[in-house]
Amino acid sequence: MSKERAQRRAEREREAAVLAAAKAAEAERHERREARRRAVASRLPKKRRGPSGVLADRRRTQTRLLVLAFLVLNVLVWLASGDWAVRILALVLTALVGPLVHILMTKN
């Protein structure tokens, strides 16, 4: 009877050793994965948190609407005009005048 108990205990200890080795291997893989992730993340640019609040939301909305208006204007010029010179002129004027209009419209 004591031999059977000793065998069962030895079997349990072997199973526990196998489980512990598997856990240790998994922990090592996890640590290596996290080390790779930290190494890659350290080379990437950090996320910047922009300004928040009502005024920042209003400014973002105004900027989006202005960009959308310039985009619609350029699409209309592109569709209405068959002349490449007019299309390119509209794009150049949008690029030059756009920032000025943005400054004038969002200035408080």
XYZ file of N, CA, C and O in Angstrom:
432
model
N 0.821 -1.191 0.000
C 0.000 0.000 0.000
C 0.863 1.252 0.000
O 0.553 2.200 -0.699
N 1.924 1.295 0.783
C 2.760 2.481 0.821
C 3.504 2.665 -0.493
O 3.803 3.782 -0.895
N 3.791 1.543 -1.198
C 4.433 1.664 -2.502
C 3.489 2.346 -3.494
O 3.898 3.165 -4.304
N 2.220 2.001 -3.437
C 1.223 2.612 -4.325
C 1.101 4.110 -4.042
O 1.025 4.919 -4.961
N 1.059 4.439 -2.752
C 0.990 5.861 -2.400
C 2.227 6.610 -2.869
O 2.153 7.729 -3.363
N 3.367 6.004 -2.721
C 4.608 6.634 -3.165
C 4.607 6.813 -4.679
O 5.033 7.845 -5.204
N 4.084 5.820 -5.398
C 4.003 5.932 -6.849
C 3.026 7.047 -7.265
O 3.303 7.825 -8.179
N 1.877 7.088 -6.588
C 0.890 8.136 -6.914
C 1.456 9.516 -6.607
O 1.273 10.466 -7.375
N 2.159 9.622 -5.466
C 2.772 10.913 -5.110
C 3.840 11.293 -6.133
O 3.917 12.446 -6.573
N 4.641 10.325 -6.548
C 5.667 10.598 -7.557
C 5.019 11.036 -8.876
O 5.509 11.956 -9.555
N 3.921 10.374 -9.230
C 3.205 10.760 -10.460
C 2.649 12.176 -10.342
O 2.749 12.974 -11.286
N 2.054 12.499 -9.193
C 1.541 13.856 -8.982
C 2.663 14.880 -9.053
O 2.507 15.953 -9.642
N 3.807 14.552 -8.462
C 4.941 15.480 -8.501
C 5.460 15.668 -9.916
O 5.828 16.772 -10.319
N 5.477 14.569 -10.721
C 5.899 14.685 -12.112
C 4.934 15.584 -12.894
O 5.349 16.446 -13.664
N 3.638 15.365 -12.675
C 2.633 16.193 -13.361
C 2.764 17.662 -12.943
O 2.662 18.564 -13.766
N 2.999 17.882 -11.647
C 3.171 19.257 -11.162
C 4.424 19.879 -11.762
O 4.434 21.065 -12.128
N 5.485 19.086 -11.898
C 6.725 19.597 -12.491
C 6.511 19.938 -13.963
O 6.999 20.966 -14.459
N 5.754 19.083 -14.677
C 5.461 19.361 -16.090
C 4.629 20.629 -16.208
O 4.905 21.493 -17.053
N 3.612 20.775 -15.352
C 2.785 21.981 -15.375
C 3.604 23.220 -15.028
O 3.452 24.278 -15.650
N 4.482 23.103 -14.058
C 5.322 24.244 -13.675
C 6.260 24.623 -14.809
O 6.485 25.805 -15.083
N 6.814 23.617 -15.504
C 7.697 23.905 -16.640
C 6.920 24.580 -17.764
O 7.413 25.525 -18.400
N 5.698 24.109 -18.004
C 4.872 24.720 -19.049
C 4.534 26.169 -18.680
O 4.589 27.063 -19.535
N 4.200 26.401 -17.414
C 3.908 27.768 -16.973
C 5.128 28.660 -17.091
O 5.037 29.810 -17.514
N 6.288 28.122 -16.726
C 7.522 28.908 -16.823
C 7.843 29.237 -18.279
O 8.251 30.361 -18.596
N 7.644 28.274 -19.175
C 7.894 28.522 -20.602
C 6.923 29.568 -21.138
O 7.317 30.464 -21.900
N 5.670 29.470 -20.736
C 4.677 30.459 -21.184
C 5.007 31.844 -20.639
O 4.894 32.845 -21.342
N 5.418 31.896 -19.377
C 5.791 33.184 -18.782
C 7.003 33.777 -19.502
O 7.063 34.992 -19.742
N 7.956 32.934 -19.878
C 9.131 33.420 -20.594
C 8.753 33.942 -21.980
O 9.222 34.996 -22.404
N 7.883 33.211 -22.680
C 7.411 33.680 -23.993
C 6.669 35.006 -23.858
O 6.848 35.915 -24.655
N 5.843 35.090 -22.827
C 5.089 36.326 -22.605
C 6.039 37.489 -22.327
O 5.862 38.586 -22.855
N 7.050 37.254 -21.509
C 8.009 38.315 -21.185
C 8.797 38.749 -22.426
O 9.029 39.938 -22.638
N 9.193 37.779 -23.256
C 9.902 38.145 -24.490
C 9.004 38.944 -25.430
O 9.433 39.906 -26.052
N 7.737 38.539 -25.540
C 6.780 39.264 -26.375
C 6.594 40.689 -25.875
O 6.598 41.647 -26.653
N 6.466 40.832 -24.558
C 6.308 42.172 -23.988
C 7.577 43.005 -24.184
O 7.497 44.208 -24.437
N 8.730 42.379 -24.099
C 9.983 43.111 -24.326
C 10.064 43.592 -25.770
O 10.481 44.725 -26.029
N 9.661 42.740 -26.723
C 9.635 43.176 -28.130
C 8.655 44.312 -28.322
O 8.934 45.284 -29.019
N 7.495 44.190 -27.705
C 6.471 45.225 -27.838
C 6.969 46.553 -27.260
O 6.773 47.613 -27.854
N 7.634 46.500 -26.104
C 8.179 47.731 -25.513
C 9.270 48.319 -26.393
O 9.371 49.540 -26.535
N 10.101 47.448 -26.996
C 11.180 47.944 -27.863
C 10.611 48.642 -29.094
O 11.096 49.710 -29.492
N 9.574 48.065 -29.686
C 8.953 48.692 -30.860
C 8.233 49.972 -30.448
O 8.332 50.997 -31.117
N 7.519 49.919 -29.333
C 6.759 51.087 -28.884
C 7.672 52.247 -28.512
O 7.298 53.412 -28.660
N 8.872 51.944 -28.048
C 9.776 53.033 -27.673
C 10.267 53.792 -28.901
O 10.666 54.950 -28.794
N 10.245 53.158 -30.066
C 10.696 53.820 -31.294
C 9.579 54.561 -32.002
O 9.837 55.377 -32.884
N 8.342 54.265 -31.667
C 7.208 54.932 -32.295
C 6.959 56.273 -31.619
O 7.275 56.459 -30.453
N 6.368 57.214 -32.363
C 6.048 58.497 -31.732
C 4.961 58.321 -30.673
O 4.079 57.473 -30.790
N 5.062 59.121 -29.644
C 4.100 59.050 -28.543
C 2.780 59.685 -28.982
O 2.748 60.623 -29.774
N 1.692 59.160 -28.440
C 0.387 59.747 -28.725
C 0.289 61.092 -28.024
O 0.631 61.215 -26.849
N -0.152 62.078 -28.778
C -0.319 63.397 -28.180
C -1.791 63.615 -27.900
O -2.640 63.305 -28.732
N -2.047 64.136 -26.760
C -3.417 64.497 -26.420
C -3.603 65.955 -26.769
O -2.879 66.814 -26.280
N -4.553 66.223 -27.650
C -4.809 67.586 -28.055
C -5.651 68.304 -27.024
O -6.092 67.727 -26.027
N -5.870 69.571 -27.271
C -6.720 70.320 -26.342
C -8.147 69.782 -26.362
O -8.642 69.334 -27.387
N -8.775 69.826 -25.208
C -10.150 69.358 -25.114
C -11.002 70.472 -24.532
O -10.498 71.433 -23.985
N -12.268 70.326 -24.697
C -13.188 71.320 -24.176
C -14.074 71.867 -25.272
O -13.992 71.495 -26.446
N -14.934 72.778 -24.884
C -15.925 73.332 -25.808
C -15.256 74.152 -26.900
O -15.593 74.033 -28.086
N -14.297 74.995 -26.532
C -13.636 75.833 -27.531
C -12.830 75.006 -28.520
O -12.822 75.295 -29.724
N -12.161 73.967 -28.031
C -11.393 73.104 -28.922
C -12.324 72.350 -29.868
O -12.023 72.209 -31.058
N -13.471 71.894 -29.350
C -14.443 71.224 -30.212
C -14.970 72.176 -31.276
O -15.124 71.791 -32.441
N -15.246 73.402 -30.896
C -15.754 74.386 -31.850
C -14.710 74.665 -32.939
O -15.036 74.721 -34.118
N -13.469 74.797 -32.527
C -12.406 75.073 -33.510
C -12.216 73.898 -34.463
O -12.055 74.072 -35.664
N -12.258 72.672 -33.925
C -12.146 71.492 -34.787
C -13.306 71.421 -35.763
O -13.126 71.110 -36.943
N -14.511 71.728 -35.303
C -15.676 71.704 -36.177
C -15.545 72.752 -37.272
O -15.830 72.477 -38.448
N -15.131 73.960 -36.913
C -14.939 75.008 -37.917
C -13.889 74.605 -38.947
O -14.075 74.814 -40.149
N -12.807 74.018 -38.488
C -11.748 73.594 -39.401
C -12.244 72.511 -40.343
O -11.992 72.560 -41.555
N -12.973 71.553 -39.814
C -13.512 70.478 -40.664
C -14.475 71.032 -41.704
O -14.441 70.624 -42.868
N -15.340 71.946 -41.292
C -16.301 72.521 -42.241
C -15.588 73.331 -43.316
O -15.980 73.304 -44.488
N -14.558 74.043 -42.947
C -13.807 74.831 -43.915
C -13.095 73.930 -44.920
O -13.125 74.185 -46.136
N -12.481 72.868 -44.437
C -11.815 71.916 -45.344
C -12.843 71.271 -46.268
O -12.602 71.120 -47.476
N -13.994 70.907 -45.718
C -15.057 70.330 -46.538
C -15.540 71.315 -47.600
O -15.758 70.937 -48.754
N -15.673 72.591 -47.229
C -16.109 73.605 -48.196
C -15.090 73.748 -49.316
O -15.465 73.823 -50.507
N -13.806 73.788 -48.990
C -12.777 73.887 -50.029
C -12.761 72.643 -50.908
O -12.558 72.725 -52.123
N -12.982 71.492 -50.313
C -13.028 70.258 -51.089
C -14.212 70.258 -52.055
O -14.054 69.921 -53.238
N -15.375 70.659 -51.564
C -16.559 70.731 -52.427
C -16.332 71.744 -53.544
O -16.680 71.492 -54.709
N -15.749 72.891 -53.222
C -15.454 73.905 -54.232
C -14.536 73.347 -55.321
O -14.788 73.544 -56.520
N -13.502 72.629 -54.916
C -12.585 72.057 -55.899
C -13.259 70.973 -56.742
O -13.005 70.874 -57.944
N -14.111 70.171 -56.130
C -14.832 69.149 -56.898
C -15.757 69.807 -57.907
O -15.836 69.370 -59.069
N -16.451 70.874 -57.491
C -17.331 71.573 -58.427
C -16.547 72.188 -59.589
O -16.976 72.106 -60.742
N -15.418 72.796 -59.293
C -14.588 73.368 -60.365
C -14.100 72.252 -61.274
O -14.090 72.394 -62.506
N -13.710 71.141 -60.692
C -13.198 70.013 -61.473
C -14.278 69.477 -62.421
O -14.005 69.183 -63.583
N -15.518 69.362 -61.911
C -16.601 68.833 -62.733
C -17.111 69.853 -63.745
O -17.496 69.487 -64.865
N -17.152 71.126 -63.379
C -17.729 72.150 -64.245
C -16.768 72.586 -65.343
O -17.212 73.034 -66.401
N -15.495 72.474 -65.098
C -14.521 72.974 -66.055
C -13.815 71.810 -66.738
O -13.398 70.854 -66.098
N -13.657 71.942 -68.034
C -12.915 70.943 -68.781
C -11.480 71.370 -69.002
O -10.658 70.592 -69.476
N -11.192 72.603 -68.652
C -9.863 73.157 -68.881
C -8.948 72.819 -67.704
O -9.258 73.105 -66.548
N -7.805 72.218 -68.014
C -6.870 71.833 -66.968
C -6.264 73.043 -66.268
O -5.953 72.973 -65.082
N -6.115 74.114 -66.965
C -5.527 75.315 -66.359
C -6.435 75.843 -65.245
O -5.960 76.251 -64.178
N -7.728 75.827 -65.475
C -8.680 76.299 -64.465
C -8.671 75.357 -63.260
O -8.718 75.812 -62.109
N -8.614 74.071 -63.519
C -8.596 73.095 -62.420
C -7.355 73.285 -61.552
O -7.438 73.312 -60.318
N -6.207 73.408 -62.201
C -4.957 73.584 -61.458
C -4.945 74.923 -60.730
O -4.492 75.023 -59.587
N -5.481 75.966 -61.367
C -5.564 77.277 -60.728
C -6.429 77.211 -59.473
O -6.086 77.796 -58.437
N -7.538 76.482 -59.548
C -8.409 76.342 -58.376
C -7.681 75.613 -57.239
O -7.787 76.003 -56.069
N -6.943 74.580 -57.575
C -6.193 73.862 -56.543
C -5.114 74.741 -55.906
O -4.952 74.760 -54.682
N -4.408 75.494 -56.747
C -3.346 76.365 -56.228
C -3.939 77.470 -55.372
O -3.428 77.786 -54.291
N -5.027 78.070 -55.836
C -5.660 79.137 -55.053
C -6.193 78.597 -53.716
O -6.107 79.281 -52.696
N -6.732 77.416 -53.750
C -7.209 76.814 -52.500
C -6.046 76.600 -51.532
O -6.165 76.869 -50.340
N -4.926 76.132 -52.059
C -3.767 75.895 -51.202
C -3.204 77.195 -50.645
O -2.710 77.232 -49.516
N -3.269 78.272 -51.431
C -2.718 79.541 -50.967
C -3.696 80.324 -50.093
O -3.305 80.933 -49.099
N -4.945 80.344 -50.492
C -5.945 81.165 -49.797
C -6.550 80.417 -48.603
O -6.994 81.050 -47.644
N -6.538 79.091 -48.653
C -7.145 78.284 -47.591
C -6.653 78.622 -46.200
O -7.461 78.870 -45.295
N -5.346 78.629 -45.968
C -4.867 78.965 -44.619
C -5.239 80.374 -44.168
O -5.544 80.601 -42.996
N -5.245 81.322 -45.113
C -5.632 82.691 -44.752
C -7.095 82.758 -44.340
O -7.448 83.406 -43.345
N -7.948 82.097 -45.098
C -9.374 82.074 -44.756
C -9.574 81.371 -43.415
O -10.387 81.804 -42.593
N -8.823 80.316 -43.183
C -8.920 79.610 -41.909
C -8.567 80.532 -40.733
O -9.264 80.559 -39.717
N -7.492 81.275 -40.883
C -7.087 82.203 -39.821
C -8.151 83.267 -39.595
O -8.517 83.587 -38.461
N -8.670 83.819 -40.665
C -9.665 84.885 -40.531
C -10.987 84.382 -39.949
O -11.635 85.100 -39.196
N -11.379 83.178 -40.316
C -12.681 82.673 -39.851
C -12.622 82.120 -38.429
O -13.626 82.162 -37.719
N -11.500 81.596 -37.990
C -11.438 80.996 -36.665
C -10.840 81.903 -35.622
O -10.724 81.517 -34.467
N -10.435 83.085 -36.010
C -9.874 84.034 -35.051
C -10.991 84.504 -34.115
O -12.049 84.918 -34.540
N -10.723 84.466 -32.806
C -11.753 84.930 -31.830
C -11.350 86.214 -31.204
O -10.332 86.569 -30.872
